[in-house]
PDB file of C-alpha atoms and ligand atoms in Angstrom:
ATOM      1  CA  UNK B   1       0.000   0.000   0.000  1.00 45.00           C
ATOM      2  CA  UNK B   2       2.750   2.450   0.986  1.00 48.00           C
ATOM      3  CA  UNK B   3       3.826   2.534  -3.285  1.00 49.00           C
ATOM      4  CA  UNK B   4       0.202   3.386  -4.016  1.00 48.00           C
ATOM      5  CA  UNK B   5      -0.565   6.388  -2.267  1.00 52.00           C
ATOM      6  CA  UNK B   6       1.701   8.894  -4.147  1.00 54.00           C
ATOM      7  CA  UNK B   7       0.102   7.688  -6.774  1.00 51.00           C
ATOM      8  CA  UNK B   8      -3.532   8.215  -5.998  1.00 52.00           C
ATOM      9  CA  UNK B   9      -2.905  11.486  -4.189  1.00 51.00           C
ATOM     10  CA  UNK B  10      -1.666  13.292  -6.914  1.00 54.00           C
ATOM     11  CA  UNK B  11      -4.610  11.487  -9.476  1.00 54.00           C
ATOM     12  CA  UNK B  12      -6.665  12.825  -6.689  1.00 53.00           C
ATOM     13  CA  UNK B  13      -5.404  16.524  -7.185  1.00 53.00           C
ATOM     14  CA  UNK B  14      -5.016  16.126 -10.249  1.00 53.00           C
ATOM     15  CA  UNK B  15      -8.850  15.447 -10.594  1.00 50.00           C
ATOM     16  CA  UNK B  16      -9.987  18.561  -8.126  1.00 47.00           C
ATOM     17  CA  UNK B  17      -8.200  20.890  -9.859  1.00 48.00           C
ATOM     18  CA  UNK B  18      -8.958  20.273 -13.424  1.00 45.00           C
ATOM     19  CA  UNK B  19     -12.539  19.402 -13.878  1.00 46.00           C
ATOM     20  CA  UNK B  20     -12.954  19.555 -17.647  1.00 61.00           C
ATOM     21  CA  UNK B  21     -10.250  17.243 -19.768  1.00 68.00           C
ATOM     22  CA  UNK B  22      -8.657  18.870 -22.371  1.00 70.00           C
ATOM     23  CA  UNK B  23      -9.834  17.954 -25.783  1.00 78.00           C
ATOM     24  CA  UNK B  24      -7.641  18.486 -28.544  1.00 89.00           C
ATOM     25  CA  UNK B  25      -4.705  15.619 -29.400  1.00 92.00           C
ATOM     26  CA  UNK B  26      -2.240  17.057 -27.992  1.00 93.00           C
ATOM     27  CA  UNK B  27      -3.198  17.864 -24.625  1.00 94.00           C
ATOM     28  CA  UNK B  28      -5.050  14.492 -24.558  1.00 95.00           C
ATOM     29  CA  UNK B  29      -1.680  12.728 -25.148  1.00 96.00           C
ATOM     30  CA  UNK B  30       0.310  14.973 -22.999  1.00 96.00           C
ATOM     31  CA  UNK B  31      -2.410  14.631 -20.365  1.00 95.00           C
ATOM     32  CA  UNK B  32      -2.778  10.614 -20.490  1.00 97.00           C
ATOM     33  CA  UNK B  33       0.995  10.334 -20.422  1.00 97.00           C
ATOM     34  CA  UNK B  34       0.864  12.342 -16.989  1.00 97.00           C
ATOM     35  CA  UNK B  35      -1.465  10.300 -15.820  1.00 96.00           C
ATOM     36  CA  UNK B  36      -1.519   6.956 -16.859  1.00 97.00           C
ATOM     37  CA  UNK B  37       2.341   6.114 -16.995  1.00 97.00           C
ATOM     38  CA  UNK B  38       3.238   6.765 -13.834  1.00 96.00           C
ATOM     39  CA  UNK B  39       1.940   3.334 -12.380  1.00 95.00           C
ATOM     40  CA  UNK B  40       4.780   0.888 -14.907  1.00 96.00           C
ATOM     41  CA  UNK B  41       7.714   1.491 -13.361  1.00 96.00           C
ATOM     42  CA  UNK B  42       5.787   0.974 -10.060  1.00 95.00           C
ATOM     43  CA  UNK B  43       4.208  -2.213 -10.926  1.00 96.00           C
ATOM     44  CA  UNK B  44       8.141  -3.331 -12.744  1.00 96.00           C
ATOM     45  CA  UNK B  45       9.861  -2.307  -9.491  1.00 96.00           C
ATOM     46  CA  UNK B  46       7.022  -4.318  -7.337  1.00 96.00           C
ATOM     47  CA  UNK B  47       7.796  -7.478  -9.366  1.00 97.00           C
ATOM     48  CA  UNK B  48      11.592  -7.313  -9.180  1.00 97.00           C
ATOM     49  CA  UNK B  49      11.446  -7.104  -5.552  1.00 98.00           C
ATOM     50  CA  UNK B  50       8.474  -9.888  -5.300  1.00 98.00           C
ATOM     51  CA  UNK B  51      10.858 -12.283  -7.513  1.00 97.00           C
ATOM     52  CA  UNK B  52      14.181 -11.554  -5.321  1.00 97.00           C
ATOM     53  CA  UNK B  53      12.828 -11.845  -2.287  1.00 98.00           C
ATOM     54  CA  UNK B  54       9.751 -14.672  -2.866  1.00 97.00           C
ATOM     55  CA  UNK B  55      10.812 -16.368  -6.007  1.00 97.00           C
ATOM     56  CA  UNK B  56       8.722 -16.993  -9.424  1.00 97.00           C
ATOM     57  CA  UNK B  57       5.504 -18.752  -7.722  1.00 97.00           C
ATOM     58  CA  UNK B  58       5.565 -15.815  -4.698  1.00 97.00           C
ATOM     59  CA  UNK B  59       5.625 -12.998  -7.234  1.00 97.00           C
ATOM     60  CA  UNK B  60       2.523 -14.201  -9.439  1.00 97.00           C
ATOM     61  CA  UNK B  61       0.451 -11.877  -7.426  1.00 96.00           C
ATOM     62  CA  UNK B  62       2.097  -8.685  -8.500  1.00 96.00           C
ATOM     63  CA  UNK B  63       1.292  -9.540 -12.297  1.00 95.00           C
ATOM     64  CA  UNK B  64      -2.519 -11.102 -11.202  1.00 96.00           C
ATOM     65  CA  UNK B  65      -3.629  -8.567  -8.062  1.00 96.00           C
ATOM     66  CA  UNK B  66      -1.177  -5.821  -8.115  1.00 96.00           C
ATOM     67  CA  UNK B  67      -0.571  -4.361 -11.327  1.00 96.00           C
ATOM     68  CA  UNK B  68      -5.061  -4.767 -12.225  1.00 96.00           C
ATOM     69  CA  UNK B  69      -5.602  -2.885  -8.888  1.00 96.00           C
ATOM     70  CA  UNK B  70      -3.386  -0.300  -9.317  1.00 96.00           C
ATOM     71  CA  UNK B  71      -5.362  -0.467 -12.817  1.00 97.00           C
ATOM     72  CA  UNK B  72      -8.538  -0.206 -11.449  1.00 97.00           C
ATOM     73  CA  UNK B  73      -7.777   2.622  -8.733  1.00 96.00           C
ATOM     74  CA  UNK B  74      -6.937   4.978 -11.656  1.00 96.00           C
ATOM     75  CA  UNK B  75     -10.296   3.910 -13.572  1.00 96.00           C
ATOM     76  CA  UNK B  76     -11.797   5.012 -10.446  1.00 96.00           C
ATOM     77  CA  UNK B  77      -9.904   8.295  -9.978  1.00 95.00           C
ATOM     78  CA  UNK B  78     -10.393   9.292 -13.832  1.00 95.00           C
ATOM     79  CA  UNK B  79     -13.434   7.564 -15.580  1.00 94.00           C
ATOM     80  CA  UNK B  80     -11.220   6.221 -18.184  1.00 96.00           C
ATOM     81  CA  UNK B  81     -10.873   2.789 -19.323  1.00 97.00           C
ATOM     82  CA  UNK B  82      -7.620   1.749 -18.305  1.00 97.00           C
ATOM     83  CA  UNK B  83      -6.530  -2.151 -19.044  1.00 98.00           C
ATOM     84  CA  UNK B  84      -3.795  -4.888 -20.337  1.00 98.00           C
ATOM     85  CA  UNK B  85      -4.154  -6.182 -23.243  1.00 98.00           C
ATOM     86  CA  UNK B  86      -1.638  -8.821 -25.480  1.00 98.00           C
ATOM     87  CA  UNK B  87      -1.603 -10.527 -28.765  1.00 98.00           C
ATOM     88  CA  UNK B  88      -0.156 -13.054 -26.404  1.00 98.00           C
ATOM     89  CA  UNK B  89      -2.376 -13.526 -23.581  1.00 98.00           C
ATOM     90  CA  UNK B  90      -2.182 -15.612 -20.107  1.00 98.00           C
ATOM     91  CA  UNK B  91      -5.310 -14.739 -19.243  1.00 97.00           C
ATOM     92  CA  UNK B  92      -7.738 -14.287 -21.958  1.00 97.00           C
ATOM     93  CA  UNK B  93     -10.689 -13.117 -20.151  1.00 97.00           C
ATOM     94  CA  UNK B  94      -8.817 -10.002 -19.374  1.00 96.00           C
ATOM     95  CA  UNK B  95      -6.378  -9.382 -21.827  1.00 98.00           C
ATOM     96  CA  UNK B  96      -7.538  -9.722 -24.757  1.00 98.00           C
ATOM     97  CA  UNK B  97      -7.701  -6.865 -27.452  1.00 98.00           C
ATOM     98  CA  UNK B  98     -10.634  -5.339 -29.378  1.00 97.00           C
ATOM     99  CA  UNK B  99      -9.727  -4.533 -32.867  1.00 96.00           C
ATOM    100  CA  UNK B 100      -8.537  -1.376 -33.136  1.00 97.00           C
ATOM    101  CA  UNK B 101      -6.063  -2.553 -29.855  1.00 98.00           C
ATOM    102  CA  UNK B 102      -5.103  -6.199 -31.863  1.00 98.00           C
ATOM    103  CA  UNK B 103      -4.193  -3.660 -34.887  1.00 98.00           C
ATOM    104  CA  UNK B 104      -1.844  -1.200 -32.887  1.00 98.00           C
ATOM    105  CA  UNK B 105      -0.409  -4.515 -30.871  1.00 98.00           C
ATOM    106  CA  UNK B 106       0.391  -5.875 -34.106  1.00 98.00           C
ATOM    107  CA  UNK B 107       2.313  -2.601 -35.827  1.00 98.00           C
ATOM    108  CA  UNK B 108       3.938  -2.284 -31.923  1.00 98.00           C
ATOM    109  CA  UNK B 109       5.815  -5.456 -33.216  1.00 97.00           C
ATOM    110  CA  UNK B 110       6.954  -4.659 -36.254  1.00 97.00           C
ATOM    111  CA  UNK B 111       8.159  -0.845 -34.898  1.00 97.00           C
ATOM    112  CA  UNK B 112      10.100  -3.046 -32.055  1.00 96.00           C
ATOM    113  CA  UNK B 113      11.259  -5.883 -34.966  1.00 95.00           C
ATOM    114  CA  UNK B 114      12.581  -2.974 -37.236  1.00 96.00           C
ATOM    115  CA  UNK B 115      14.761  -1.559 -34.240  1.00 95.00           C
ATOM    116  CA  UNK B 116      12.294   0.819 -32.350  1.00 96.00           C
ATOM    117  CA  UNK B 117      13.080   1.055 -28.528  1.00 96.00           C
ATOM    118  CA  UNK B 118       9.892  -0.975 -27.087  1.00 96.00           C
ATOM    119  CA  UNK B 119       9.376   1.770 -24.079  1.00 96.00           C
ATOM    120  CA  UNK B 120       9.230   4.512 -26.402  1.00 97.00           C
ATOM    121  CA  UNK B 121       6.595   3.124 -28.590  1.00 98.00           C
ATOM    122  CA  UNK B 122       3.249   4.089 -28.064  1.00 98.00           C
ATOM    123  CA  UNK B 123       0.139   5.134 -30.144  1.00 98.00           C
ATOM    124  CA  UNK B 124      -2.735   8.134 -29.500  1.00 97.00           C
ATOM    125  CA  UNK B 125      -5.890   9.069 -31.289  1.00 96.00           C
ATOM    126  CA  UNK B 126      -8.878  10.401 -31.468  1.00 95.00           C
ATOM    127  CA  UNK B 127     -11.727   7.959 -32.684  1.00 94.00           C
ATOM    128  CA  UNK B 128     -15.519   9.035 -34.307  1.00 92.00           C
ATOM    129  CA  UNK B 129     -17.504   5.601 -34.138  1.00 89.00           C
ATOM    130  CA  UNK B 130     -20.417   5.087 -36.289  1.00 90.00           C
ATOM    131  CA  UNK B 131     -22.449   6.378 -33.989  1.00 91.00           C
ATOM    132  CA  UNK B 132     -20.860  10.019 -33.460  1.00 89.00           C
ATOM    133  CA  UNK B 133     -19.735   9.035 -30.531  1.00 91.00           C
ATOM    134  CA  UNK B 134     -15.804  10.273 -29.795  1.00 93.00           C
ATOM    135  CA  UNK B 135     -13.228   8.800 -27.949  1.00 95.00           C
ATOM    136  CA  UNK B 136      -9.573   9.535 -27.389  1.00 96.00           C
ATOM    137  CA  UNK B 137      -7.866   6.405 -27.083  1.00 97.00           C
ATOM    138  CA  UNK B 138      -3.732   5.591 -26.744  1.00 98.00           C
ATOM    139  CA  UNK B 139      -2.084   2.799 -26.170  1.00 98.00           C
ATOM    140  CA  UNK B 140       2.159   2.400 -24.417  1.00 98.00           C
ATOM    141  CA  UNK B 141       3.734  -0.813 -25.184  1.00 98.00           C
ATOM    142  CA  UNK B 142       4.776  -2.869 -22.140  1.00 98.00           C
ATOM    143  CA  UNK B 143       8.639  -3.614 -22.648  1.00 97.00           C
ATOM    144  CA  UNK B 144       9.774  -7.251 -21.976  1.00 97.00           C
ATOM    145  CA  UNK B 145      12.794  -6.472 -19.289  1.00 96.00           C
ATOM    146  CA  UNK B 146      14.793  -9.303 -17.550  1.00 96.00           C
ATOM    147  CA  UNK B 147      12.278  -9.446 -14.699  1.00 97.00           C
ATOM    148  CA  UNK B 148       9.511 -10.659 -17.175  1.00 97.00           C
ATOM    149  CA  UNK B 149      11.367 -13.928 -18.336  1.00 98.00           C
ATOM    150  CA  UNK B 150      11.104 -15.217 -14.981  1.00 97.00           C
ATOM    151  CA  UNK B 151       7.228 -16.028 -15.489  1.00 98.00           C
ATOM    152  CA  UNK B 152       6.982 -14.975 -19.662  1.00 98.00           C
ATOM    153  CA  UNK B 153       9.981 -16.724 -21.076  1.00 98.00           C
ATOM    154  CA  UNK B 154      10.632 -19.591 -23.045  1.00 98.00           C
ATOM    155  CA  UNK B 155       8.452 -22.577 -21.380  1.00 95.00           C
ATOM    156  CA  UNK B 156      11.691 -25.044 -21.010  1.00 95.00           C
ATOM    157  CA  UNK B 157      13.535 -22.389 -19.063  1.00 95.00           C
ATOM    158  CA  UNK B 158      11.046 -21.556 -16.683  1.00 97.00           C
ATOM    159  CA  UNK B 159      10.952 -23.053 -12.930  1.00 96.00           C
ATOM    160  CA  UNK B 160       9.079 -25.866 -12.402  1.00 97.00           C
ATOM    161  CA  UNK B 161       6.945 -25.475  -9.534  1.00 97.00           C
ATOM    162  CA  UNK B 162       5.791 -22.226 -11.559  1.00 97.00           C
ATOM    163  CA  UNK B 163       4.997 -23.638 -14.486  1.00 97.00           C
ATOM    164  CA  UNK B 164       2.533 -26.357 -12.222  1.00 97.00           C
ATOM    165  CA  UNK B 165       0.977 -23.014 -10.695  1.00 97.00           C
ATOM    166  CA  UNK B 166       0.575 -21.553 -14.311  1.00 97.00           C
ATOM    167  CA  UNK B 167      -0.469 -24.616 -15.861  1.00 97.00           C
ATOM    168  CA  UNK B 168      -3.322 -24.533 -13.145  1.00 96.00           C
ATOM    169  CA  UNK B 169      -4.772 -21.296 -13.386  1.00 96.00           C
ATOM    170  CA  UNK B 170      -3.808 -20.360 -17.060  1.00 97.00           C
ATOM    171  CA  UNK B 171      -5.079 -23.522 -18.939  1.00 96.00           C
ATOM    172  CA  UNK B 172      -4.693 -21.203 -22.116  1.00 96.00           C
ATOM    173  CA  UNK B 173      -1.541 -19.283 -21.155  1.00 98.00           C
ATOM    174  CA  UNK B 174      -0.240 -18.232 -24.419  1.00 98.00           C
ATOM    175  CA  UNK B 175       1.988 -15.327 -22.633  1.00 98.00           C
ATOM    176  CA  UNK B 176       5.545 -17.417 -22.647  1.00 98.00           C
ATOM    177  CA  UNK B 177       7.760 -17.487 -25.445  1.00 98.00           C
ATOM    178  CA  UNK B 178       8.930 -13.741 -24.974  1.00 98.00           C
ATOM    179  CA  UNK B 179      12.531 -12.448 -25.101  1.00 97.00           C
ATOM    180  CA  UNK B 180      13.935  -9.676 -23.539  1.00 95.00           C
ATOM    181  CA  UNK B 181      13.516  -6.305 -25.658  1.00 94.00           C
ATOM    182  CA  UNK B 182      10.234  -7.672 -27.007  1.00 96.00           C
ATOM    183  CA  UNK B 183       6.702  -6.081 -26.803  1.00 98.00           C
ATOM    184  CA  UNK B 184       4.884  -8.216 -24.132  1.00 98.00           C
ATOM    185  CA  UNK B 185       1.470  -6.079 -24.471  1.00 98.00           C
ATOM    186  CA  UNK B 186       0.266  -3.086 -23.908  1.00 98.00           C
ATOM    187  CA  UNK B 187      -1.257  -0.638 -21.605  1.00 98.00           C
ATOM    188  CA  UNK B 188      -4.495   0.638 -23.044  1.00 98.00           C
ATOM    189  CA  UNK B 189      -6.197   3.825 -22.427  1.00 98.00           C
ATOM    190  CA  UNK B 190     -10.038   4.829 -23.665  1.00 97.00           C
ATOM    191  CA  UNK B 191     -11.314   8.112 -22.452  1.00 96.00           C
ATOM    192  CA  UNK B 192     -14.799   9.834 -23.628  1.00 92.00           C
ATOM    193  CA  UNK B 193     -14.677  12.973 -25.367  1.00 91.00           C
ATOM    194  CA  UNK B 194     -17.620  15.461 -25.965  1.00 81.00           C
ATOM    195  CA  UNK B 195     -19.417  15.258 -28.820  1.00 70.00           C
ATOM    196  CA  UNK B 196     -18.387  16.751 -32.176  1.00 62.00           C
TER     197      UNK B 196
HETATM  198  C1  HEC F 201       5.986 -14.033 -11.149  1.00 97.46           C
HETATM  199  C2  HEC F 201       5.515 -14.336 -12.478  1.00 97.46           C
HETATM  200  C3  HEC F 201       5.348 -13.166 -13.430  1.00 97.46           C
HETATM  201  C4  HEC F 201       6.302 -12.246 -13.767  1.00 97.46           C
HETATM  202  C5  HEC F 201       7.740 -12.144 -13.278  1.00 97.46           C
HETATM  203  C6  HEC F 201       5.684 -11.369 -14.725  1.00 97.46           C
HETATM  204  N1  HEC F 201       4.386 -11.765 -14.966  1.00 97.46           N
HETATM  205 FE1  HEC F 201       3.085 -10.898 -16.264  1.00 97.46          FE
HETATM  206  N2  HEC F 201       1.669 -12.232 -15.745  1.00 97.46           N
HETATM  207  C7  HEC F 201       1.809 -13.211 -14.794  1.00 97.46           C
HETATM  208  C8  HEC F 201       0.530 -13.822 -14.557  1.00 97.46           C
HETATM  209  C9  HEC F 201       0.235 -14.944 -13.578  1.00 97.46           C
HETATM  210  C10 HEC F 201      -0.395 -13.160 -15.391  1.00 97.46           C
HETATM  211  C11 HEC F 201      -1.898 -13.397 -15.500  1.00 97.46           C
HETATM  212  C12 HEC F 201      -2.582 -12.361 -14.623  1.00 97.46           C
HETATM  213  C13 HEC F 201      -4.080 -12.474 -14.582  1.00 97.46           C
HETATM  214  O1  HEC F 201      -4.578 -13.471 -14.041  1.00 97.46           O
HETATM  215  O2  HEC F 201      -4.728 -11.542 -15.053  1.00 97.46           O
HETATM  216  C14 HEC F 201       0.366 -12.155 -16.113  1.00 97.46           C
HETATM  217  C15 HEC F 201      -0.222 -11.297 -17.013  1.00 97.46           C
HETATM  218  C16 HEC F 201       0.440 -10.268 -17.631  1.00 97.46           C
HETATM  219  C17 HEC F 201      -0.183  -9.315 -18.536  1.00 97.46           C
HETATM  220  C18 HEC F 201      -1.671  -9.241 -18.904  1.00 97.46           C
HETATM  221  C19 HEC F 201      -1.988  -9.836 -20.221  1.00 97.46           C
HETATM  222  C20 HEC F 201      -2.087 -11.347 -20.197  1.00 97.46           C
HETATM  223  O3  HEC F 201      -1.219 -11.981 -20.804  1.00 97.46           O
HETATM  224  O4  HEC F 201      -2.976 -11.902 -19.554  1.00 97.46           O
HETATM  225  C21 HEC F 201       0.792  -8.477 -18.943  1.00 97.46           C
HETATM  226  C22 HEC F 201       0.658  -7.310 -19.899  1.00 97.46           C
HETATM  227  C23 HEC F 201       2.017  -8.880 -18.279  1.00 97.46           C
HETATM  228  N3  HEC F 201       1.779  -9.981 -17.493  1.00 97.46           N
HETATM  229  C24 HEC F 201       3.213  -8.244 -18.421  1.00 97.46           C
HETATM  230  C25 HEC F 201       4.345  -8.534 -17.669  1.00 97.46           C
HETATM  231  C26 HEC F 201       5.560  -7.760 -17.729  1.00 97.46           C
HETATM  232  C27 HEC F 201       5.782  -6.559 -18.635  1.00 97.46           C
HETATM  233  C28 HEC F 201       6.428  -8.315 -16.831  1.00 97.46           C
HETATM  234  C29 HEC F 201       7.803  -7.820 -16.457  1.00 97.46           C
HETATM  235  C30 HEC F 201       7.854  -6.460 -15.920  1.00 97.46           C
HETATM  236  C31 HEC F 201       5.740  -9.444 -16.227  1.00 97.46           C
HETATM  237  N4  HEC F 201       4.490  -9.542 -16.759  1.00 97.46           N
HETATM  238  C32 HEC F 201       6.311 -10.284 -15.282  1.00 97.46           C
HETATM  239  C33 HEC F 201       2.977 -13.580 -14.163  1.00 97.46           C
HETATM  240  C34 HEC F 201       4.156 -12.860 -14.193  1.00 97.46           C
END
């Protein structure tokens, strides 16, 4: 609790003092940035120190409670949709993109494939469905570090007694495989906008 609070006190301020989003691309990017990226290092930090100090199967609840808490407290503090998603997933039910998400995921590779640093990609715009209705929606890739291989890596590398707790929860864990430097997912971002 003590690495949340930061966190959610300055989302809280944040929130009191500006009670009208901006609108326009720019300020929408600038202003998701601020307040959306915040939590990654966080929830990276968390897991390193969960792995060191309670090994693979001990840390699984950094990637399953943690990091979709700390998720869920800023949906709370901001009205946006804020979620993981992954071409990739371990757990489907959660992670899995719509299209427009699938289609970003998808160019995130090739941008990190062709030599693009994975923590600087990331994608922002504004949408007009069918229906009128607009959206501002952005997307940061999530960066495969060292950390991640513990529980994402190649299957035949990873601990045993994990990969029994994994096989038991996540009968449709898709989410190993990864190397380090690769685009594990994504953090994904939907936020209303007024109308046209
Ligand atoms: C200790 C094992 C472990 C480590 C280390 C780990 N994860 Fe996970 N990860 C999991 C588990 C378990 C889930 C499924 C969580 C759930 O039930 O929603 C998961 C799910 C995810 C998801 C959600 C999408 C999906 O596949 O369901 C993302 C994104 C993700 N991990 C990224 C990372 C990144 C990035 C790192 C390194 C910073 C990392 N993970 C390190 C165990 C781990």
């Amino acid at each position: 609790m003590k690495l949340v609070t930061p966190a959610l006190v300055s989302l809280s301020l944040l929130a009191a003092v500006q009670p009208a989003w901006a609108q326009d691309a720019a300020s929408l990017l600038a202003e998701t940035r601020k307040t959306a990226l915040p939590v990654l290092p966080k929830v990276v930090q968390a897991m390193q120190t969960a792995v060191k100090e309670q090994g693979p199967v001990g840390a699984i609840p950094v990637c399953k409670e943690k990091a979709p808490q700390l998720l869920q407290e800023m949906r709370q503090q901001t009205g946006w949709d804020i979620r993981r998603v992954s071409l990739r997933t371990r757990n489907p039910a959660t992670g899995t993109p719509d299209a427009w998400e699938a289609r970003q995921l998808a160019d995130f590779d090739i941008k990190a494939a062709n030599g693009a640093k994975p923590e600087q990609i990331e994608v922002g715009e504004i949408i007009t469905a069918t229906d009128g209705k607009r959206s501002y929606r952005y997307m940061k890739a999530l960066p495969v570090a060292e950390v991640c291989l513990t529980c994402h890596g190649p299957s035949d590398l990873l601990a045993d007694d994990l990969k029994a707790a994994l096989a038991k929860d996540y009968p449709l864990d898709r989410a190993t495989g990864y190397a380090a430097g690769e685009v594990r997912g994504a953090l994904t971002v939907t936020r209303p906008l007024l109308g046209p």
